[in-house]
Structure formats: structure tokens, C-alpha cells
């Protein structure tokens, strides 16, 4: 099932710490498993997740084969300016999934 | 007239019906959802509508629901109003008069696809079928299960009940042994549940994906070292009907999260 779920408030007060949650649909196949015929199932993982806020990376994670399917990340960001939050998942083959959300910050 | 002769017409009336039509008796007088047999962490994951990974499939199902098929025939949403879908999953499996058989939710969705949308049926356990099923079942969240086992559905129900009580596999175990006699006890790292099918399709942590009730039942087959029945076998639908009846009154939970 392709897709991502992102939870981020659309507006915040300046200086407020907002909570961001992401859930990304991916099998995170380890490469260590075998199928019913005994053949190795090739590795297929997301290798990097980056969240940028107004062009600056505010959260970065490197993923490894031990991480469960459909990786979920929750983190906090201090809202200090209006801008775009960009969520970028890169898989092991360099395929990129990007989602964006606008955040309006009131003084 | 003696009391005996005045009662006899009543007795004939009571016993006159066929044995299959007598009211079934559940071995589980107080049904409890599998939710109660999970760890706190797993329960929290199910309760959080954002973090529950099953919601990925519900989202995907919502897209498929409104997508018009390439045949130009109506999309699901063109015939079924979203408001009417609440409680549908709680009534399935249900008897279909035209097909003279009981259909589970997946089979009903596929029947709609082939008959009304002119599209080929989705394979069992495929992503689109799981997604649509999850989307439909999710709308019955909180609606108590109540299946109809009367009339023509009764033989299917009886067959399911028989399967539930039959020993099978190298372990020589029947469903009833674990899921009624030893409920609450440990089976390795798992607490034995009552086997109540109220949250399907479920996101199972062991599978790392969403799966149907039939996938879970096949897993039980493997567990007792019996050869698993094929997906879509009539026996599975019969068992589903029996299990759903056993869960009467329990609210729907789809997509549930289980270990």
C-alpha cells in the first residue's frame, strides 16, 4: 500500500514547540528472509528519512534492515517562521517520496 | 384430559423441527475481544488512529472506493453512500440468495467487482482487496457484530461449527481446545484468546502487514501442523460465519492490531 500519513498542525504561535508524526507505508524487507521455496527475498528498505523546515533539515534518520515495516517517526520542532515542511523518504535504490505541509506561524 | 395429553401437541411443536434448526449454544457465554489479550503497547497502537499501521490500508481503500473502474461502470461510491456502510461488516458473512451461498466481506466486494463493475476479481490477500475490505470494515467500528444464521444460512453455520470442533493436524487439536478450553493461558509467548474475529482485517506485528481472517485461520492450521485450506475455500466462509456468530454483541474494531 503506497502512501504516507503525516500529522502536523497547520498553524502555530511563534516559539511554540509543535509535534510532528509520520507513518510511511513500506515493507522494510530485511533481505535475510526466505520465501516458501527457500529462495532469498531481496532486501528492500527505506534508507533515509529527512524532514526539512523552510529548507533546513530539522530531523534526519538513517534506516537499517532491523527496522520494522511501515516506519513511524514522531518528533518535535520549534515553530519560529512560516514555511513549508518537507518530508522526504529515500529508499535503497534512490527512489524518493516527498510530501509537503504548510505551516503558518503567528507572532 | 390428563396433563400429559394436553402437553403433547406442544411437545410435538417443539421437537417437530429438524435438529439443525434448534438454537445453537455458544461455548463462550461472555465474549471478549482479542484486544484484551494483547499487551498495553499493542492496545495503544490500535487505539491511536494515526499510528495504527492498518490505517494505511484504510486510506488506500478510500481511494479505491471512489475510483471509477476502467470499464466505465460505476465506482463503489456511486452506488453505496458512505453513511449506509456503517454496520455492514458486522453483518458479514451473509447469505446471498442469488448465489445460494454465504459470502464473506471479501467475496462480496469481489462479487460487486465482477458483476457490477465488469472488472476481474481481486486475488485473495491482494493489496487492493485488503484495502477495500479494511475501508469497509473500518466503517463498522463500534457496531456490535450480529450475523444472520437463520434459514438457508443455517447449514453453512452448522458446517462451520463442526469444523471448529474437529481435531486436525499432527497436533490433533481442534479450534475449541485452544480458544475455549485454554483461553487466557500462555502458548509460548502468546496469551490464548477466544478467537473472536471482530477486528479483521488485522495488522499483525508478526506479519508486518495487514491480513485477512482467512490468513489468520491458515496460520492456525499451520500451528497445529495441518495442511492449510486454500484461500477462498467454502469451509473458511463457514468457519467465519460460525466465529462471527460466536462474537455476537462485540463491537467491530477494524483495523485491529495484534501481536
Short mmCIF file of C-alpha atoms in Angstrom, two decimals:
data_model
loop_
_atom_site.label_atom_id
_atom_site.label_comp_id
_atom_site.label_asym_id
_atom_site.label_seq_id
_atom_site.Cartn_x
_atom_site.Cartn_y
_atom_site.Cartn_z
CA UNK A 1 0.00 0.00 0.00
CA UNK A 2 1.71 3.13 -1.16
CA UNK A 3 1.38 6.29 0.83
CA UNK A 4 2.31 8.28 3.85
CA UNK A 5 0.37 9.64 6.79
CA UNK A 6 1.55 12.93 8.23
CA UNK A 7 0.24 14.73 11.28
CA UNK A 8 1.34 18.35 11.63
CA UNK A 9 -0.65 21.39 12.84
CA UNK A 10 -1.46 23.92 10.11
CA UNK A 11 -0.79 26.92 12.38
CA UNK A 12 1.27 27.62 15.48
CA UNK A 13 2.36 30.55 17.65
CA UNK A 14 5.90 31.80 17.25
CA UNK A 15 8.22 29.89 19.55
CA UNK A 16 5.73 27.09 20.10
CA UNK A 17 7.08 23.53 20.09
CA UNK A 18 4.93 21.52 17.71
CA UNK A 19 4.73 17.74 17.48
CA UNK A 20 5.06 16.05 14.12
CA UNK A 21 4.19 12.43 13.37
CA UNK A 22 4.79 10.48 10.17
CA UNK A 23 3.86 6.98 9.11
CA UNK A 24 5.26 5.68 5.83
CA UNK A 25 3.98 2.64 4.01
CA UNK A 26 6.90 0.34 3.21
CA UNK A 27 7.59 -3.41 3.63
CA UNK A 28 11.13 -2.85 5.03
CA UNK A 29 12.16 -6.28 3.75
CA UNK A 30 15.34 -7.22 5.60
CA UNK A 31 16.98 -9.36 2.92
CA UNK A 32 17.53 -12.10 5.47
CA UNK A 33 14.25 -13.91 4.94
CA UNK A 34 13.44 -16.74 2.58
CA UNK A 35 10.18 -17.47 0.79
CA UNK A 36 8.18 -20.70 0.74
CA UNK A 37 10.53 -22.15 -1.89
CA UNK A 38 13.63 -21.34 0.12
CA UNK A 39 14.75 -18.52 -2.15
CA UNK A 40 16.15 -15.38 -0.57
CA UNK A 41 13.77 -12.41 -0.58
CA UNK A 42 15.84 -9.43 -1.74
CA UNK A 43 16.40 -6.56 0.64
CA UNK A 44 14.05 -3.63 0.13
CA UNK A 45 14.29 -0.86 2.69
CA UNK A 46 13.89 2.87 3.12
CA UNK A 47 17.40 4.08 3.88
CA UNK A 48 16.83 7.70 4.83
CA UNK A 49 14.11 9.98 6.12
CA UNK A 50 14.57 13.75 6.29
CA UNK A 51 12.20 16.46 7.43
CA UNK A 52 13.12 19.98 6.29
CA UNK A 53 11.56 23.14 7.68
CA UNK A 54 11.78 26.12 5.37
CA UNK A 55 14.68 24.47 3.53
CA UNK A 56 16.66 23.48 6.62
CA UNK A 57 16.84 19.85 7.80
CA UNK A 58 15.35 19.61 11.29
CA UNK A 59 15.10 15.83 11.59
CA UNK A 60 17.11 13.14 9.87
CA UNK A 61 17.06 9.39 10.34
CA UNK A 62 19.12 6.64 8.77
CA UNK A 63 17.20 3.38 8.50
CA UNK A 64 18.62 -0.12 8.62
CA UNK A 65 17.23 -3.59 7.86
CA UNK A 66 16.31 -4.20 11.50
CA UNK A 67 13.62 -1.50 11.44
CA UNK A 68 10.02 -2.71 11.26
CA UNK A 69 7.73 -2.30 8.26
CA UNK A 70 5.82 0.97 7.85
CA UNK A 71 8.32 3.14 9.76
CA UNK A 72 6.79 5.65 12.17
CA UNK A 73 8.58 8.77 13.37
CA UNK A 74 7.43 11.31 15.93
CA UNK A 75 9.49 14.37 16.76
CA UNK A 76 9.20 18.00 17.87
CA UNK A 77 10.08 21.21 16.08
CA UNK A 78 10.12 24.78 17.40
CA UNK A 79 7.94 26.91 15.14
CA UNK A 80 9.66 30.25 14.55
CA UNK A 81 8.67 31.20 11.00
CA UNK A 82 6.02 30.40 8.44
CA UNK A 83 7.22 27.96 5.85
CA UNK A 84 7.00 24.61 4.19
CA UNK A 85 7.69 21.36 5.95
CA UNK A 86 9.09 18.84 3.51
CA UNK A 87 9.11 15.13 4.29
CA UNK A 88 11.43 13.03 2.17
CA UNK A 89 11.82 9.26 2.26
CA UNK A 90 14.61 7.76 0.14
CA UNK A 91 14.77 4.03 -0.46
CA UNK A 92 17.89 1.93 -1.02
CA UNK A 93 17.62 2.36 -4.81
CA UNK A 94 17.36 6.13 -4.60
CA UNK A 95 13.60 6.32 -5.20
CA UNK A 96 12.26 9.36 -3.41
CA UNK A 97 8.82 10.06 -1.95
CA UNK A 98 8.19 13.67 -1.00
CA UNK A 99 5.25 15.18 0.88
CA UNK A 100 4.89 18.79 1.95
CA UNK A 101 2.78 20.64 4.51
CA UNK A 102 2.44 24.38 5.01
CA UNK A 103 2.90 25.75 8.49
CA UNK A 104 1.61 29.26 9.29
CA UNK A 105 3.29 30.88 12.30
CA UNK A 106 1.60 33.81 14.03
CA UNK A 107 3.76 36.24 16.01
CA UNK B 1 -57.87 -34.90 29.95
CA UNK B 2 -54.62 -35.70 31.73
CA UNK B 3 -51.72 -33.17 31.81
CA UNK B 4 -49.74 -35.47 29.59
CA UNK B 5 -52.18 -35.41 26.70
CA UNK B 6 -52.73 -31.66 26.92
CA UNK B 7 -48.98 -31.06 26.63
CA UNK B 8 -48.32 -33.45 23.80
CA UNK B 9 -49.23 -31.07 20.91
CA UNK B 10 -46.81 -28.55 22.39
CA UNK B 11 -44.07 -31.15 22.65
CA UNK B 12 -44.57 -32.15 19.05
CA UNK B 13 -44.38 -28.50 18.09
CA UNK B 14 -41.11 -28.05 19.99
CA UNK B 15 -39.44 -31.17 18.72
CA UNK B 16 -41.02 -31.26 15.29
CA UNK B 17 -38.40 -29.08 13.66
CA UNK B 18 -35.21 -30.56 12.27
CA UNK B 19 -32.28 -30.88 14.69
CA UNK B 20 -30.22 -28.37 12.68
CA UNK B 21 -32.69 -25.61 13.40
CA UNK B 22 -32.53 -25.84 17.19
CA UNK B 23 -30.82 -22.79 18.67
CA UNK B 24 -27.03 -23.25 18.80
CA UNK B 25 -25.23 -22.94 22.13
CA UNK B 26 -22.01 -20.96 22.31
CA UNK B 27 -19.11 -22.33 24.31
CA UNK B 28 -18.20 -18.73 25.11
CA UNK B 29 -21.00 -17.19 27.15
CA UNK B 30 -19.10 -13.94 27.70
CA UNK B 31 -17.26 -12.99 24.50
CA UNK B 32 -14.13 -10.87 24.88
CA UNK B 33 -12.25 -9.34 22.00
CA UNK B 34 -8.67 -10.39 21.27
CA UNK B 35 -7.79 -6.80 22.19
CA UNK B 36 -7.94 -7.76 25.87
CA UNK B 37 -5.31 -10.45 25.39
CA UNK B 38 -2.75 -8.03 23.91
CA UNK B 39 -0.02 -6.10 25.70
CA UNK B 40 -0.62 -2.46 26.64
CA UNK B 41 1.73 -1.34 23.84
CA UNK B 42 -0.19 -3.23 21.19
CA UNK B 43 -3.50 -1.91 22.52
CA UNK B 44 -2.14 1.65 22.41
CA UNK B 45 -1.04 1.16 18.81
CA UNK B 46 -4.55 0.03 17.83
CA UNK B 47 -6.21 2.90 19.72
CA UNK B 48 -4.07 5.59 18.08
CA UNK B 49 -5.78 6.34 14.77
CA UNK B 50 -2.65 7.96 13.45
CA UNK B 51 -0.04 5.40 14.46
CA UNK B 52 -2.21 2.31 13.76
CA UNK B 53 -0.48 0.94 10.63
CA UNK B 54 -3.75 -0.62 9.48
CA UNK B 55 -4.98 2.88 8.73
CA UNK B 56 -2.59 2.98 5.75
CA UNK B 57 -4.83 0.38 4.12
CA UNK B 58 -7.99 2.21 5.17
CA UNK B 59 -6.61 5.30 3.42
CA UNK B 60 -5.79 3.26 0.33
CA UNK B 61 -9.24 1.67 0.37
CA UNK B 62 -10.89 5.07 0.49
CA UNK B 63 -9.14 5.98 -2.77
CA UNK B 64 -10.21 2.73 -4.46
CA UNK B 65 -13.76 3.23 -3.18
CA UNK B 66 -14.21 6.44 -5.18
CA UNK B 67 -12.11 5.45 -8.19
CA UNK B 68 -14.20 4.72 -11.30
CA UNK B 69 -13.25 1.40 -12.96
CA UNK B 70 -11.79 1.49 -16.46
CA UNK B 71 -14.88 -0.28 -17.80
CA UNK B 72 -16.85 2.94 -17.34
CA UNK B 73 -19.13 1.23 -14.85
CA UNK B 74 -19.88 2.89 -11.51
CA UNK B 75 -17.36 3.21 -8.70
CA UNK B 76 -18.23 1.73 -5.30
CA UNK B 77 -19.13 5.21 -4.05
CA UNK B 78 -21.59 5.75 -6.91
CA UNK B 79 -23.91 3.02 -5.57
CA UNK B 80 -23.10 2.91 -1.86
CA UNK B 81 -23.44 6.03 0.25
CA UNK B 82 -20.77 6.25 2.89
CA UNK B 83 -23.39 6.69 5.62
CA UNK B 84 -25.05 3.38 4.71
CA UNK B 85 -21.84 1.37 5.05
CA UNK B 86 -21.72 1.59 8.83
CA UNK B 87 -22.58 -1.79 10.31
CA UNK B 88 -22.28 -3.72 7.04
CA UNK B 89 -19.13 -5.57 8.07
CA UNK B 90 -20.76 -6.51 11.38
CA UNK B 91 -23.41 -8.46 9.45
CA UNK B 92 -20.96 -10.48 7.32
CA UNK B 93 -20.61 -13.31 6.31
CA UNK B 94 -24.17 -13.21 4.99
CA UNK B 95 -26.30 -15.49 2.86
CA UNK B 96 -26.79 -14.45 -0.76
CA UNK B 97 -29.99 -15.69 -2.34
CA UNK B 98 -28.88 -15.43 -5.98
CA UNK B 99 -25.68 -17.40 -5.35
CA UNK B 100 -27.27 -19.71 -2.74
CA UNK B 101 -24.22 -19.50 -0.52
CA UNK B 102 -22.75 -17.38 2.26
CA UNK B 103 -20.31 -14.67 1.25
CA UNK B 104 -17.74 -13.00 3.43
CA UNK B 105 -16.86 -9.34 3.02
CA UNK B 106 -14.02 -10.02 0.58
CA UNK B 107 -16.20 -12.27 -1.58
CA UNK B 108 -18.96 -9.65 -1.57
CA UNK B 109 -16.54 -6.96 -2.72
CA UNK B 110 -15.24 -9.22 -5.49
CA UNK B 111 -18.80 -10.14 -6.49
CA UNK B 112 -19.58 -6.44 -6.90
CA UNK B 113 -16.43 -6.05 -8.96
CA UNK B 114 -17.19 -8.85 -11.39
CA UNK B 115 -20.97 -8.37 -11.62
CA UNK B 116 -21.45 -4.62 -11.36
CA UNK B 117 -18.10 -3.15 -12.37
CA UNK B 118 -17.16 -5.64 -15.08
CA UNK B 119 -13.68 -5.96 -13.62
CA UNK B 120 -11.79 -9.16 -12.79
CA UNK B 121 -11.94 -10.26 -9.15
CA UNK B 122 -9.03 -9.20 -6.98
CA UNK B 123 -6.88 -12.15 -5.91
CA UNK B 124 -7.28 -13.21 -2.29
CA UNK B 125 -4.99 -11.38 0.09
CA UNK B 126 -4.01 -8.86 -2.59
CA UNK B 127 -3.34 -5.29 -1.51
CA UNK B 128 -6.41 -3.75 -3.20
CA UNK B 129 -8.75 -6.38 -1.75
CA UNK B 130 -7.28 -5.92 1.73
CA UNK B 131 -7.53 -2.14 1.36
CA UNK B 132 -11.17 -2.14 0.28
CA UNK B 133 -12.07 -4.65 2.98
CA UNK B 134 -10.26 -2.58 5.59
CA UNK B 135 -12.03 0.57 4.42
CA UNK B 136 -15.48 -1.07 4.57
CA UNK B 137 -14.81 -2.86 7.86
CA UNK B 138 -13.44 0.32 9.44
CA UNK B 139 -16.86 1.93 9.00
CA UNK B 140 -18.36 -0.69 11.29
CA UNK B 141 -16.02 0.18 14.10
CA UNK B 142 -18.03 0.19 17.30
CA UNK B 143 -21.03 -1.53 15.69
CA UNK B 144 -21.88 -4.79 17.51
CA UNK B 145 -21.48 -7.97 15.49
CA UNK B 146 -24.74 -9.63 14.55
CA UNK B 147 -24.86 -12.20 11.77
CA UNK B 148 -27.97 -13.94 10.47
CA UNK B 149 -27.72 -17.71 10.79
CA UNK B 150 -31.40 -18.45 10.25
CA UNK B 151 -32.98 -20.29 7.34
CA UNK B 152 -30.71 -21.03 4.37
CA UNK B 153 -27.60 -19.77 6.22
CA UNK B 154 -28.01 -22.44 8.90
CA UNK B 155 -26.35 -25.38 7.06
CA UNK B 156 -23.26 -23.21 6.42
CA UNK B 157 -23.21 -22.22 10.06
CA UNK B 158 -23.52 -25.86 11.16
CA UNK B 159 -20.62 -26.85 8.89
CA UNK B 160 -18.50 -24.10 10.42
CA UNK B 161 -19.41 -25.21 13.92
CA UNK B 162 -18.42 -28.78 13.05
CA UNK B 163 -15.05 -27.65 11.70
CA UNK B 164 -14.42 -25.69 14.89
CA UNK B 165 -14.86 -28.83 16.98
CA UNK B 166 -12.99 -31.29 14.73
CA UNK B 167 -9.46 -32.38 15.62
CA UNK B 168 -6.84 -31.93 12.89
CA UNK B 169 -3.15 -31.86 12.14
CA UNK B 170 -0.24 -33.73 13.66
CA UNK B 171 -1.02 -32.00 16.95
CA UNK B 172 -4.53 -33.48 16.79
CA UNK B 173 -6.08 -30.28 18.09
CA UNK B 174 -9.42 -28.65 17.36
CA UNK B 175 -10.03 -24.88 17.43
CA UNK B 176 -12.18 -25.38 20.53
CA UNK B 177 -9.27 -26.73 22.55
CA UNK B 178 -7.18 -23.57 22.50
CA UNK B 179 -9.88 -20.95 22.03
CA UNK B 180 -12.41 -22.21 24.56
CA UNK B 181 -10.78 -24.67 26.94
CA UNK B 182 -7.46 -22.87 27.47
CA UNK B 183 -8.37 -19.20 26.96
CA UNK B 184 -6.10 -16.85 28.87
CA UNK B 185 -3.28 -19.38 29.25
CA UNK B 186 0.07 -18.98 27.56
CA UNK B 187 1.00 -20.64 24.28
CA UNK B 188 4.69 -19.82 24.13
CA UNK B 189 4.81 -16.02 24.15
CA UNK B 190 1.16 -15.59 23.28
CA UNK B 191 -1.86 -15.44 25.50
CA UNK B 192 -4.60 -17.63 24.06
CA UNK B 193 -7.57 -15.51 23.05
CA UNK B 194 -11.13 -16.59 22.47
CA UNK B 195 -10.59 -16.35 18.72
CA UNK B 196 -13.11 -13.55 18.22
CA UNK B 197 -12.91 -12.22 14.64
CA UNK B 198 -14.04 -8.64 15.29
CA UNK B 199 -11.05 -6.62 14.09
CA UNK B 200 -10.35 -8.09 10.64
CA UNK B 201 -8.53 -7.33 8.50
CA UNK B 202 -5.88 -7.01 11.23
CA UNK B 203 -2.39 -5.57 11.24
CA UNK B 204 -0.36 -8.36 12.75
CA UNK B 205 3.06 -7.41 14.06
CA UNK B 206 4.38 -10.85 13.22
CA UNK B 207 3.29 -10.46 9.59
CA UNK B 208 4.42 -6.83 9.45
CA UNK B 209 1.41 -6.24 7.26
CA UNK B 210 -2.37 -6.37 7.09
CA UNK B 211 -4.03 -9.77 6.72
CA UNK B 212 -7.48 -11.30 6.43
CA UNK B 213 -9.23 -13.66 8.81
CA UNK B 214 -8.55 -16.50 6.38
CA UNK B 215 -4.83 -15.79 6.55
CA UNK B 216 -5.07 -15.99 10.34
CA UNK B 217 -7.05 -19.24 10.15
CA UNK B 218 -4.48 -20.73 7.80
CA UNK B 219 -1.85 -19.73 10.32
CA UNK B 220 -3.78 -21.72 12.94
CA UNK B 221 -3.80 -24.68 10.53
CA UNK B 222 -0.04 -24.49 10.28
CA UNK B 223 0.19 -24.11 14.05
CA UNK B 224 -1.44 -27.49 14.63
CA UNK B 225 0.56 -28.90 11.71
CA UNK B 226 -2.41 -29.44 9.44
CA UNK B 227 -2.31 -28.69 5.75
CA UNK B 228 -3.83 -25.21 5.40
CA UNK B 229 -7.03 -24.95 3.38
CA UNK B 230 -6.83 -22.75 0.30
CA UNK B 231 -7.84 -19.09 0.41
CA UNK B 232 -11.47 -18.71 -0.54
CA UNK B 233 -12.44 -22.28 0.37
CA UNK B 234 -16.12 -22.63 1.26
CA UNK B 235 -15.11 -24.15 4.59
CA UNK B 236 -13.39 -20.90 5.56
CA UNK B 237 -16.53 -18.87 4.93
CA UNK B 238 -18.49 -21.37 7.01
CA UNK B 239 -15.97 -21.05 9.84
CA UNK B 240 -16.06 -17.26 9.54
CA UNK B 241 -19.84 -17.36 9.91
CA UNK B 242 -19.61 -19.55 12.99
CA UNK B 243 -16.90 -17.37 14.55
CA UNK B 244 -18.80 -14.16 13.86
CA UNK B 245 -21.91 -15.63 15.48
CA UNK B 246 -19.81 -16.58 18.50
CA UNK B 247 -18.75 -12.92 18.72
CA UNK B 248 -22.33 -11.60 18.70
CA UNK B 249 -22.53 -8.28 20.50
CA UNK B 250 -18.82 -7.45 20.38
CA UNK B 251 -18.13 -4.10 18.70
CA UNK B 252 -16.16 -4.04 15.43
CA UNK B 253 -12.53 -2.91 15.75
CA UNK B 254 -11.11 -2.94 12.23
CA UNK B 255 -8.29 -2.43 11.58
CA UNK B 256 -7.22 -4.11 14.81
CA UNK B 257 -3.56 -4.56 15.79
CA UNK B 258 -2.44 -7.92 17.09
CA UNK B 259 0.85 -9.48 18.05
#
